[in-house]
Amino acid sequence: MTTASLPDGGRIRVVLADDQTLVRSAFAMLVESAPDMAVVGQAGTGAEAVGLAHSARADVVVMDLRMPGTDGIEATRLIAASEDLAGVKVLVLTTYDTDENVLEALRAGASGFLVKDTRPAELLDAIRTVAAGDALLSPGPTASLIARVLRAPQPTTGNGPGALTALSSREREVLTLVARGLNNTEIADALALSPLTAKTHVSRIMGKSGVRDRAQLVILAYESGLVVPGG
């Protein structure tokens, strides 16, 4: 486990967690090339990632799912459950077509996922997205992945139809579009709203449903039956 010196104020503080040293090093060089980011730690296990999230005061943890010992899912769950780490966002790395654990990582509290062979600029944009409090949920890959995984039996999480009773009809419409991967501007266009109104609706839905970010809203929409896999 390595820790960098504290960066200048205003930069996004990033912890990289991957059990492959070369992968971490490549990501570190990329992140450090961005003027608005700094790598404040590198971890080879999930346990190290959790420790660094605390000690390095990370804003974003870029988390591999498959690591020895405490894996990325459990590490994500520990970060999400810690009151001291309430502001830390987790961006999961996946091989997409082979990782059926992505939905579990989102349930555990990840703010989104990224394919490992993504383009460098997309990785940097993804870090900025989750650091800003948004979820990294593109309409195509996210919807198809969640739909595929939800076709298999899953343990109940309590997000049945009753979880939507507090939502208005408009809020349900907005939640449906969030689950489809639309951002606030796209939701506003689809429903003839202002972007600020769309953002307000999303914030109210989060407050009523008790979820922490848009990724959790997607899970809520699917598990409550508001959005049907493949529908």
Tab-separated table of C-alpha atoms in Angstrom:
chain	number	residue	atom	x	y	z
A	1	MET	CA	0.000	0.000	0.000
A	2	THR	CA	1.453	3.350	-1.004
A	3	THR	CA	0.286	6.829	-0.080
A	4	ALA	CA	1.101	10.066	-1.876
A	5	SER	CA	1.762	13.389	-0.214
A	6	LEU	CA	-1.268	15.640	0.124
A	7	PRO	CA	-2.158	17.449	-3.115
A	8	ASP	CA	-2.882	21.130	-3.513
A	9	GLY	CA	-6.354	22.213	-2.490
A	10	GLY	CA	-9.169	21.957	-4.995
A	11	ARG	CA	-8.032	18.800	-6.727
A	12	ILE	CA	-9.994	15.551	-6.691
A	13	ARG	CA	-8.246	13.137	-4.345
A	14	VAL	CA	-8.152	9.677	-5.936
A	15	VAL	CA	-7.289	6.270	-4.455
A	16	LEU	CA	-6.573	3.499	-6.970
A	17	ALA	CA	-7.360	-0.069	-5.893
A	18	ASP	CA	-6.234	-2.951	-8.117
A	19	ASP	CA	-4.185	-6.046	-7.332
A	20	GLN	CA	-2.123	-5.607	-10.513
A	21	THR	CA	0.743	-3.181	-9.956
A	22	LEU	CA	1.129	-2.358	-13.647
A	23	VAL	CA	-2.553	-1.503	-13.983
A	24	ARG	CA	-2.394	0.777	-10.954
A	25	SER	CA	0.748	2.459	-12.257
A	26	ALA	CA	-0.824	3.123	-15.661
A	27	PHE	CA	-3.954	4.567	-14.077
A	28	ALA	CA	-1.843	6.640	-11.692
A	29	MET	CA	0.107	8.246	-14.527
A	30	LEU	CA	-3.134	9.048	-16.321
A	31	VAL	CA	-4.834	10.549	-13.259
A	32	GLU	CA	-1.761	12.582	-12.340
A	33	SER	CA	-1.721	14.046	-15.851
A	34	ALA	CA	-5.025	15.800	-15.117
A	35	PRO	CA	-4.547	19.213	-13.482
A	36	ASP	CA	-7.682	18.826	-11.358
A	37	MET	CA	-6.778	15.428	-9.845
A	38	ALA	CA	-4.161	13.843	-7.618
A	39	VAL	CA	-3.508	10.220	-6.701
A	40	VAL	CA	-3.323	10.124	-2.909
A	41	GLY	CA	-3.008	6.356	-2.531
A	42	GLN	CA	-2.660	3.006	-4.255
A	43	ALA	CA	-4.005	-0.249	-2.820
A	44	GLY	CA	-3.554	-3.870	-3.832
A	45	THR	CA	-6.444	-5.229	-1.751
A	46	GLY	CA	-9.897	-4.130	-0.717
A	47	ALA	CA	-8.825	-3.803	2.917
A	48	GLU	CA	-6.032	-1.452	1.898
A	49	ALA	CA	-8.480	0.572	-0.174
A	50	VAL	CA	-10.776	1.050	2.819
A	51	GLY	CA	-7.827	2.073	4.974
A	52	LEU	CA	-6.620	4.578	2.401
A	53	ALA	CA	-10.094	6.015	1.953
A	54	HIS	CA	-9.837	6.954	5.637
A	55	SER	CA	-6.212	7.971	5.976
A	56	ALA	CA	-5.772	9.767	2.636
A	57	ARG	CA	-9.143	11.556	2.824
A	58	ALA	CA	-10.090	10.353	-0.638
A	59	ASP	CA	-12.851	11.860	-2.744
A	60	VAL	CA	-13.038	8.925	-5.171
A	61	VAL	CA	-11.854	5.315	-4.920
A	62	VAL	CA	-11.372	3.633	-8.303
A	63	MET	CA	-12.097	0.050	-7.265
A	64	ASP	CA	-11.300	-3.221	-8.992
A	65	LEU	CA	-13.827	-5.932	-8.135
A	66	ARG	CA	-11.491	-8.904	-8.156
A	67	MET	CA	-8.837	-8.593	-5.455
A	68	PRO	CA	-7.463	-11.049	-2.877
A	69	GLY	CA	-8.854	-11.081	0.643
A	70	THR	CA	-11.421	-8.317	0.947
A	71	ASP	CA	-12.682	-7.950	-2.605
A	72	GLY	CA	-13.963	-4.799	-4.260
A	73	ILE	CA	-17.601	-5.471	-3.398
A	74	GLU	CA	-16.971	-5.880	0.319
A	75	ALA	CA	-14.613	-2.894	0.312
A	76	THR	CA	-17.315	-0.809	-1.366
A	77	ARG	CA	-19.842	-1.951	1.223
A	78	LEU	CA	-17.508	-1.000	4.080
A	79	ILE	CA	-16.872	2.453	2.613
A	80	ALA	CA	-20.571	3.100	2.002
A	81	ALA	CA	-21.476	1.982	5.526
A	82	SER	CA	-18.940	4.230	7.266
A	83	GLU	CA	-20.242	7.576	8.522
A	84	ASP	CA	-16.671	8.905	8.431
A	85	LEU	CA	-16.545	8.179	4.684
A	86	ALA	CA	-19.934	9.616	3.751
A	87	GLY	CA	-18.402	11.833	1.069
A	88	VAL	CA	-16.249	9.141	-0.549
A	89	LYS	CA	-17.478	7.868	-3.922
A	90	VAL	CA	-16.594	4.479	-5.381
A	91	LEU	CA	-16.094	3.975	-9.113
A	92	VAL	CA	-15.992	0.252	-9.903
A	93	LEU	CA	-13.746	-1.224	-12.587
A	94	THR	CA	-15.182	-4.171	-14.484
A	95	THR	CA	-14.535	-6.369	-17.492
A	96	TYR	CA	-18.274	-5.888	-18.174
A	97	ASP	CA	-19.251	-9.015	-20.086
A	98	THR	CA	-17.734	-11.319	-17.474
A	99	ASP	CA	-18.439	-9.458	-14.216
A	100	GLU	CA	-21.877	-10.404	-12.945
A	101	ASN	CA	-20.899	-8.743	-9.651
A	102	VAL	CA	-21.403	-5.196	-10.903
A	103	LEU	CA	-25.022	-5.026	-9.755
A	104	GLU	CA	-23.969	-6.292	-6.328
A	105	ALA	CA	-21.338	-3.549	-6.204
A	106	LEU	CA	-23.993	-0.955	-7.050
A	107	ARG	CA	-26.200	-2.369	-4.320
A	108	ALA	CA	-23.239	-2.134	-1.955
A	109	GLY	CA	-22.956	1.596	-2.624
A	110	ALA	CA	-20.829	2.137	-5.726
A	111	SER	CA	-21.655	5.273	-7.690
A	112	GLY	CA	-21.156	3.592	-11.049
A	113	PHE	CA	-18.904	1.359	-13.068
A	114	LEU	CA	-16.341	1.652	-15.786
A	115	VAL	CA	-15.056	-0.889	-18.291
A	116	LYS	CA	-11.339	-1.511	-17.812
A	117	ASP	CA	-10.455	-0.979	-21.458
A	118	THR	CA	-12.149	2.424	-21.557
A	119	ARG	CA	-10.407	5.338	-23.250
A	120	PRO	CA	-8.179	7.490	-20.990
A	121	ALA	CA	-10.324	10.598	-21.345
A	122	GLU	CA	-13.404	8.608	-20.335
A	123	LEU	CA	-11.734	7.441	-17.133
A	124	LEU	CA	-10.926	11.021	-16.155
A	125	ASP	CA	-14.454	12.164	-16.998
A	126	ALA	CA	-15.857	9.279	-14.959
A	127	ILE	CA	-13.844	10.303	-11.909
A	128	ARG	CA	-15.083	13.875	-12.269
A	129	THR	CA	-18.665	12.652	-12.646
A	130	VAL	CA	-18.757	10.603	-9.454
A	131	ALA	CA	-16.738	13.195	-7.517
A	132	ALA	CA	-19.456	15.722	-8.364
A	133	GLY	CA	-22.052	13.427	-6.791
A	134	ASP	CA	-23.531	12.017	-9.989
A	135	ALA	CA	-23.708	8.372	-10.958
A	136	LEU	CA	-21.853	7.005	-13.952
A	137	LEU	CA	-24.780	5.307	-15.662
A	138	SER	CA	-24.797	5.260	-19.429
A	139	PRO	CA	-28.129	4.176	-20.914
A	140	GLY	CA	-26.946	1.216	-23.005
A	141	PRO	CA	-24.443	-0.781	-20.946
A	142	THR	CA	-26.014	-0.033	-17.565
A	143	ALA	CA	-29.578	-0.881	-18.545
A	144	SER	CA	-28.605	-4.089	-20.330
A	145	LEU	CA	-26.294	-5.208	-17.526
A	146	ILE	CA	-28.833	-4.651	-14.773
A	147	ALA	CA	-31.571	-6.256	-16.826
A	148	ARG	CA	-29.409	-9.330	-17.452
A	149	VAL	CA	-28.425	-9.769	-13.822
A	150	LEU	CA	-31.934	-9.185	-12.506
A	151	ARG	CA	-33.239	-12.041	-14.631
A	152	ALA	CA	-31.474	-14.366	-12.175
A	153	PRO	CA	-32.955	-14.904	-8.692
A	154	GLN	CA	-31.617	-12.344	-6.225
A	155	PRO	CA	-32.061	-11.998	-2.460
A	156	THR	CA	-34.701	-9.422	-1.623
A	157	THR	CA	-33.477	-6.023	-0.509
A	158	GLY	CA	-36.835	-4.701	0.641
A	159	ASN	CA	-37.260	-2.543	-2.451
A	160	GLY	CA	-40.694	-3.868	-3.330
A	161	PRO	CA	-43.555	-1.854	-4.839
A	162	GLY	CA	-44.209	-0.309	-1.423
A	163	ALA	CA	-40.925	1.565	-1.685
A	164	LEU	CA	-42.562	3.875	-4.245
A	165	THR	CA	-45.664	4.820	-2.264
A	166	ALA	CA	-44.208	8.146	-1.129
A	167	LEU	CA	-43.454	9.242	-4.690
A	168	SER	CA	-45.756	11.394	-6.807
A	169	SER	CA	-46.674	10.451	-10.369
A	170	ARG	CA	-44.155	12.951	-11.718
A	171	GLU	CA	-41.445	11.604	-9.420
A	172	ARG	CA	-42.114	8.103	-10.698
A	173	GLU	CA	-41.733	9.376	-14.244
A	174	VAL	CA	-38.423	10.975	-13.328
A	175	LEU	CA	-37.237	7.821	-11.542
A	176	THR	CA	-38.050	5.757	-14.631
A	177	LEU	CA	-35.845	8.013	-16.753
A	178	VAL	CA	-33.043	7.926	-14.179
A	179	ALA	CA	-33.173	4.127	-14.374
A	180	ARG	CA	-32.871	4.363	-18.156
A	181	GLY	CA	-29.601	6.249	-17.671
A	182	LEU	CA	-30.722	9.791	-18.530
A	183	ASN	CA	-28.984	12.737	-16.880
A	184	ASN	CA	-30.854	15.776	-15.529
A	185	THR	CA	-30.691	17.711	-18.799
A	186	GLU	CA	-32.022	14.733	-20.770
A	187	ILE	CA	-34.793	14.189	-18.216
A	188	ALA	CA	-35.721	17.849	-18.495
A	189	ASP	CA	-35.923	17.594	-22.274
A	190	ALA	CA	-37.995	14.406	-22.133
A	191	LEU	CA	-40.537	15.850	-19.683
A	192	ALA	CA	-40.478	19.480	-20.856
A	193	LEU	CA	-38.988	20.688	-17.572
A	194	SER	CA	-36.130	22.983	-16.714
A	195	PRO	CA	-32.863	21.222	-15.751
A	196	LEU	CA	-33.155	22.750	-12.263
A	197	THR	CA	-36.640	21.300	-11.827
A	198	ALA	CA	-35.434	17.890	-12.984
A	199	LYS	CA	-32.546	18.075	-10.509
A	200	THR	CA	-34.961	19.042	-7.735
A	201	HIS	CA	-37.182	16.055	-8.523
A	202	VAL	CA	-34.184	13.699	-8.394
A	203	SER	CA	-33.072	15.139	-5.047
A	204	ARG	CA	-36.570	14.752	-3.596
A	205	ILE	CA	-36.784	11.151	-4.785
A	206	MET	CA	-33.470	10.411	-3.069
A	207	GLY	CA	-34.705	12.010	0.132
A	208	LYS	CA	-38.017	10.150	0.133
A	209	SER	CA	-36.469	6.780	-0.702
A	210	GLY	CA	-33.430	7.161	1.562
A	211	VAL	CA	-30.826	6.374	-1.096
A	212	ARG	CA	-27.438	8.052	-1.445
A	213	ASP	CA	-27.047	8.553	-5.198
A	214	ARG	CA	-28.419	7.914	-8.673
A	215	ALA	CA	-26.929	4.437	-8.860
A	216	GLN	CA	-29.058	3.432	-5.897
A	217	LEU	CA	-32.087	4.988	-7.582
A	218	VAL	CA	-31.543	2.677	-10.555
A	219	ILE	CA	-31.522	-0.342	-8.235
A	220	LEU	CA	-34.694	0.925	-6.544
A	221	ALA	CA	-36.462	1.352	-9.880
A	222	TYR	CA	-35.702	-2.195	-11.006
A	223	GLU	CA	-36.272	-3.961	-7.693
A	224	SER	CA	-39.558	-2.179	-7.051
A	225	GLY	CA	-40.839	-3.230	-10.469
A	226	LEU	CA	-41.175	0.329	-11.767
A	227	VAL	CA	-38.769	-0.576	-14.564
A	228	VAL	CA	-38.922	-4.101	-15.951
A	229	PRO	CA	-35.711	-5.804	-17.137
A	230	GLY	CA	-35.750	-5.852	-20.905
A	231	GLY	CA	-38.885	-3.727	-21.021
